[in-house]
PDB file of C-alpha atoms in Angstrom:
ATOM      1  CA  UNK A   1       0.039   0.233  -0.113  1.00 83.00           C
ATOM      2  CA  UNK A   2       1.434   3.426  -0.783  1.00 96.00           C
ATOM      3  CA  UNK A   3       0.382   6.541   1.340  1.00 97.00           C
ATOM      4  CA  UNK A   4      -2.096   8.645  -0.308  1.00 98.00           C
ATOM      5  CA  UNK A   5      -3.142   6.234  -2.825  1.00 98.00           C
ATOM      6  CA  UNK A   6      -6.675   4.905  -2.207  1.00 98.00           C
ATOM      7  CA  UNK A   7      -9.223   2.822  -3.954  1.00 98.00           C
ATOM      8  CA  UNK A   8     -12.612   4.269  -4.329  1.00 98.00           C
ATOM      9  CA  UNK A   9     -14.262   2.753  -1.385  1.00 97.00           C
ATOM     10  CA  UNK A  10     -11.446   3.652   0.954  1.00 98.00           C
ATOM     11  CA  UNK A  11     -11.536   7.043   0.004  1.00 98.00           C
ATOM     12  CA  UNK A  12     -15.155   7.114   0.285  1.00 98.00           C
ATOM     13  CA  UNK A  13     -14.887   5.851   3.909  1.00 98.00           C
ATOM     14  CA  UNK A  14     -12.258   8.300   4.825  1.00 98.00           C
ATOM     15  CA  UNK A  15     -13.936  11.324   3.643  1.00 98.00           C
ATOM     16  CA  UNK A  16     -17.073  10.005   5.577  1.00 97.00           C
ATOM     17  CA  UNK A  17     -15.432   9.243   8.711  1.00 98.00           C
ATOM     18  CA  UNK A  18     -13.485  12.727   8.978  1.00 98.00           C
ATOM     19  CA  UNK A  19     -15.125  15.191   6.548  1.00 97.00           C
ATOM     20  CA  UNK A  20     -13.537  18.260   8.200  1.00 97.00           C
ATOM     21  CA  UNK A  21     -10.053  16.787   6.919  1.00 97.00           C
ATOM     22  CA  UNK A  22     -11.551  16.851   3.412  1.00 98.00           C
ATOM     23  CA  UNK A  23     -14.247  19.137   3.087  1.00 96.00           C
ATOM     24  CA  UNK A  24     -14.090  21.601   1.280  1.00 95.00           C
ATOM     25  CA  UNK A  25     -12.668  19.112  -1.428  1.00 97.00           C
ATOM     26  CA  UNK A  26     -11.059  20.123  -4.638  1.00 96.00           C
ATOM     27  CA  UNK A  27     -10.778  17.216  -7.318  1.00 97.00           C
ATOM     28  CA  UNK A  28      -8.954  17.175 -10.607  1.00 96.00           C
ATOM     29  CA  UNK A  29      -7.951  14.234 -12.918  1.00 96.00           C
ATOM     30  CA  UNK A  30      -5.462  13.204 -15.576  1.00 95.00           C
ATOM     31  CA  UNK A  31      -3.009  11.118 -16.883  1.00 95.00           C
ATOM     32  CA  UNK A  32      -0.181  12.670 -15.277  1.00 96.00           C
ATOM     33  CA  UNK A  33       2.327  10.529 -17.456  1.00 94.00           C
ATOM     34  CA  UNK A  34       5.544  12.463 -17.114  1.00 91.00           C
ATOM     35  CA  UNK A  35       5.055  14.967 -14.352  1.00 92.00           C
ATOM     36  CA  UNK A  36       6.415  18.775 -14.983  1.00 92.00           C
ATOM     37  CA  UNK A  37       6.711  21.775 -13.711  1.00 91.00           C
ATOM     38  CA  UNK A  38       3.380  22.508 -15.039  1.00 89.00           C
ATOM     39  CA  UNK A  39       1.367  19.801 -13.290  1.00 92.00           C
ATOM     40  CA  UNK A  40       3.344  21.100 -10.153  1.00 94.00           C
ATOM     41  CA  UNK A  41       2.041  24.745 -10.602  1.00 92.00           C
ATOM     42  CA  UNK A  42      -1.566  23.327 -11.703  1.00 92.00           C
ATOM     43  CA  UNK A  43      -1.687  21.333  -8.676  1.00 96.00           C
ATOM     44  CA  UNK A  44      -0.638  23.830  -6.259  1.00 96.00           C
ATOM     45  CA  UNK A  45      -3.126  26.492  -7.569  1.00 93.00           C
ATOM     46  CA  UNK A  46      -5.797  23.576  -7.423  1.00 94.00           C
ATOM     47  CA  UNK A  47      -5.096  23.072  -3.813  1.00 96.00           C
ATOM     48  CA  UNK A  48      -5.404  26.566  -2.910  1.00 94.00           C
ATOM     49  CA  UNK A  49      -9.066  26.552  -3.758  1.00 93.00           C
ATOM     50  CA  UNK A  50     -10.170  24.091  -0.849  1.00 95.00           C
ATOM     51  CA  UNK A  51      -9.161  22.161   2.134  1.00 97.00           C
ATOM     52  CA  UNK A  52      -8.057  19.062   0.447  1.00 98.00           C
ATOM     53  CA  UNK A  53      -6.985  18.182  -3.086  1.00 98.00           C
ATOM     54  CA  UNK A  54      -7.767  14.693  -4.561  1.00 98.00           C
ATOM     55  CA  UNK A  55      -6.315  13.531  -7.888  1.00 98.00           C
ATOM     56  CA  UNK A  56      -8.308  11.282 -10.080  1.00 98.00           C
ATOM     57  CA  UNK A  57      -5.843   9.429 -11.990  1.00 98.00           C
ATOM     58  CA  UNK A  58      -6.457   7.730 -15.501  1.00 98.00           C
ATOM     59  CA  UNK A  59      -5.721   3.977 -15.435  1.00 98.00           C
ATOM     60  CA  UNK A  60      -3.023   2.730 -18.117  1.00 98.00           C
ATOM     61  CA  UNK A  61      -6.182   1.129 -20.128  1.00 97.00           C
ATOM     62  CA  UNK A  62      -8.172   4.378 -19.984  1.00 97.00           C
ATOM     63  CA  UNK A  63      -4.851   6.549 -20.731  1.00 97.00           C
ATOM     64  CA  UNK A  64      -4.310   4.128 -23.832  1.00 96.00           C
ATOM     65  CA  UNK A  65      -7.966   4.858 -25.121  1.00 96.00           C
ATOM     66  CA  UNK A  66      -7.720   8.588 -24.681  1.00 93.00           C
ATOM     67  CA  UNK A  67      -4.379   9.059 -26.128  1.00 92.00           C
ATOM     68  CA  UNK A  68      -3.960   6.404 -28.757  1.00 93.00           C
ATOM     69  CA  UNK A  69      -0.529   5.960 -30.282  1.00 92.00           C
ATOM     70  CA  UNK A  70       0.602   8.615 -32.867  1.00 90.00           C
ATOM     71  CA  UNK A  71       3.268   7.623 -35.575  1.00 92.00           C
ATOM     72  CA  UNK A  72       6.763   7.900 -34.148  1.00 90.00           C
ATOM     73  CA  UNK A  73       5.868   8.531 -30.624  1.00 90.00           C
ATOM     74  CA  UNK A  74       5.833   5.941 -27.765  1.00 93.00           C
ATOM     75  CA  UNK A  75       2.688   4.467 -26.783  1.00 95.00           C
ATOM     76  CA  UNK A  76       1.169   6.301 -23.536  1.00 95.00           C
ATOM     77  CA  UNK A  77       1.402   6.050 -20.795  1.00 97.00           C
ATOM     78  CA  UNK A  78       5.315   5.916 -20.584  1.00 95.00           C
ATOM     79  CA  UNK A  79       4.767   5.641 -16.828  1.00 97.00           C
ATOM     80  CA  UNK A  80       2.827   2.526 -15.368  1.00 98.00           C
ATOM     81  CA  UNK A  81      -0.323   3.851 -13.300  1.00 98.00           C
ATOM     82  CA  UNK A  82       1.101   2.807  -9.978  1.00 98.00           C
ATOM     83  CA  UNK A  83       4.273   4.935 -10.347  1.00 98.00           C
ATOM     84  CA  UNK A  84       2.205   7.790 -11.686  1.00 98.00           C
ATOM     85  CA  UNK A  85       0.049   7.526  -8.209  1.00 98.00           C
ATOM     86  CA  UNK A  86       2.999   7.165  -6.201  1.00 98.00           C
ATOM     87  CA  UNK A  87       4.475  10.455  -7.404  1.00 98.00           C
ATOM     88  CA  UNK A  88       1.380  12.315  -7.188  1.00 98.00           C
ATOM     89  CA  UNK A  89       0.406  11.091  -3.976  1.00 98.00           C
ATOM     90  CA  UNK A  90       3.988  12.388  -2.587  1.00 98.00           C
ATOM     91  CA  UNK A  91       3.454  15.919  -3.864  1.00 98.00           C
ATOM     92  CA  UNK A  92       2.517  18.304  -0.946  1.00 97.00           C
ATOM     93  CA  UNK A  93      -0.731  19.848  -2.360  1.00 98.00           C
ATOM     94  CA  UNK A  94      -2.134  16.479  -2.851  1.00 98.00           C
ATOM     95  CA  UNK A  95      -4.002  14.503  -0.286  1.00 98.00           C
ATOM     96  CA  UNK A  96      -5.409  11.579  -2.183  1.00 98.00           C
ATOM     97  CA  UNK A  97      -5.091  10.000  -5.375  1.00 98.00           C
ATOM     98  CA  UNK A  98      -7.709   7.406  -6.850  1.00 98.00           C
ATOM     99  CA  UNK A  99      -6.811   5.537  -9.964  1.00 98.00           C
ATOM    100  CA  UNK A 100     -10.015   5.105 -12.418  1.00 98.00           C
ATOM    101  CA  UNK A 101     -10.484   2.954 -15.489  1.00 97.00           C
ATOM    102  CA  UNK A 102     -12.979   5.129 -17.255  1.00 97.00           C
ATOM    103  CA  UNK A 103     -12.755   7.448 -19.911  1.00 93.00           C
ATOM    104  CA  UNK A 104     -14.075  10.431 -17.857  1.00 93.00           C
ATOM    105  CA  UNK A 105     -14.268  11.194 -14.298  1.00 94.00           C
ATOM    106  CA  UNK A 106     -18.048  11.787 -14.273  1.00 93.00           C
ATOM    107  CA  UNK A 107     -18.874   8.456 -12.174  1.00 95.00           C
ATOM    108  CA  UNK A 108     -15.800   9.695  -9.436  1.00 96.00           C
ATOM    109  CA  UNK A 109     -17.129  13.147  -9.407  1.00 95.00           C
ATOM    110  CA  UNK A 110     -20.698  11.784  -8.700  1.00 94.00           C
ATOM    111  CA  UNK A 111     -19.544   9.557  -6.002  1.00 96.00           C
ATOM    112  CA  UNK A 112     -17.014  11.815  -4.222  1.00 96.00           C
ATOM    113  CA  UNK A 113     -19.101  15.032  -4.484  1.00 95.00           C
ATOM    114  CA  UNK A 114     -16.276  17.819  -4.476  1.00 95.00           C
ATOM    115  CA  UNK A 115     -17.178  21.192  -3.931  1.00 93.00           C
ATOM    116  CA  UNK A 116     -14.853  22.093  -6.484  1.00 93.00           C
ATOM    117  CA  UNK A 117     -13.830  20.170  -9.649  1.00 92.00           C
ATOM    118  CA  UNK A 118     -10.625  22.072 -11.545  1.00 91.00           C
ATOM    119  CA  UNK A 119      -9.394  20.819 -15.115  1.00 84.00           C
ATOM    120  CA  UNK A 120      -6.003  22.389 -16.904  1.00 75.00           C
ATOM    121  CA  UNK A 121      -6.313  24.678 -19.459  1.00 59.00           C
ATOM    122  CA  UNK A 122      -5.290  22.441 -22.147  1.00 53.00           C
ATOM    123  CA  UNK A 123      -8.814  21.206 -22.459  1.00 46.00           C
ATOM    124  CA  UNK A 124     -11.695  22.982 -24.308  1.00 50.00           C
ATOM    125  CA  UNK A 125     -14.681  23.323 -22.024  1.00 50.00           C
ATOM    126  CA  UNK A 126     -17.074  22.358 -24.515  1.00 54.00           C
ATOM    127  CA  UNK A 127     -15.701  18.837 -24.831  1.00 49.00           C
ATOM    128  CA  UNK A 128     -15.213  17.895 -21.170  1.00 48.00           C
ATOM    129  CA  UNK A 129     -18.457  15.726 -20.120  1.00 51.00           C
ATOM    130  CA  UNK A 130     -17.721  17.069 -16.471  1.00 50.00           C
ATOM    131  CA  UNK A 131     -17.961  20.504 -17.585  1.00 51.00           C
ATOM    132  CA  UNK A 132     -20.719  22.110 -15.484  1.00 50.00           C
ATOM    133  CA  UNK A 133     -18.448  22.082 -12.333  1.00 47.00           C
ATOM    134  CA  UNK A 134     -15.033  22.818 -13.990  1.00 47.00           C
ATOM    135  CA  UNK A 135     -12.693  25.838 -13.145  1.00 48.00           C
ATOM    136  CA  UNK A 136      -9.968  26.186 -15.385  1.00 51.00           C
ATOM    137  CA  UNK A 137      -6.251  26.680 -14.447  1.00 47.00           C
ATOM    138  CA  UNK A 138      -3.534  27.355 -17.268  1.00 49.00           C
ATOM    139  CA  UNK A 139      -0.766  24.496 -17.561  1.00 47.00           C
ATOM    140  CA  UNK A 140       1.908  26.124 -19.607  1.00 50.00           C
ATOM    141  CA  UNK A 141       3.214  22.636 -20.929  1.00 55.00           C
ATOM    142  CA  UNK A 142       2.226  19.114 -21.577  1.00 58.00           C
ATOM    143  CA  UNK A 143       3.824  15.684 -21.555  1.00 58.00           C
ATOM    144  CA  UNK A 144       3.210  15.173 -25.354  1.00 61.00           C
ATOM    145  CA  UNK A 145       5.357  18.309 -26.043  1.00 63.00           C
ATOM    146  CA  UNK A 146       8.126  17.034 -23.708  1.00 57.00           C
ATOM    147  CA  UNK A 147       7.928  13.557 -25.507  1.00 60.00           C
ATOM    148  CA  UNK A 148       8.117  15.246 -28.849  1.00 66.00           C
ATOM    149  CA  UNK A 149      11.253  17.589 -27.666  1.00 65.00           C
ATOM    150  CA  UNK A 150      13.301  14.567 -26.607  1.00 66.00           C
ATOM    151  CA  UNK A 151      12.550  12.544 -29.746  1.00 60.00           C
ATOM    152  CA  UNK A 152      13.661  15.782 -31.734  1.00 68.00           C
ATOM    153  CA  UNK A 153      17.067  15.873 -29.722  1.00 67.00           C
ATOM    154  CA  UNK A 154      17.446  12.295 -30.317  1.00 66.00           C
ATOM    155  CA  UNK A 155      18.276  11.370 -26.744  1.00 52.00           C
TER     156      UNK A 155
END
């Protein structure tokens, strides 16, 4: 077991048993494949909006569906889900990580009922099924851009 990484049931029980620790809750979700400064800034800004920050982490299977392999690029995710979860859980702003297999976080949002749902600025609001509860925070870089730059450098 990794500290700060929960199953959905464990997280629900923790929230129910100690709401003062968790509420108001900020929730975000994503792949967080190769963690970079943009992710850290985004998570810090999200945490500042509430008492706790819970990150819904796309499973390896859902990342493969959301981000199909592009010619000349490695398949995603690059980092396995359990390692991505461990790194996220170790970050100061993150209070909990839950891995989910669905394509969207709609189910998690309906179960956890966060007071605030935040999504990075690299998404179009109209394309998010979770859009009714979104606050955008701009992330100035992306994992895909980092991977493309590495490949261009021939490293």
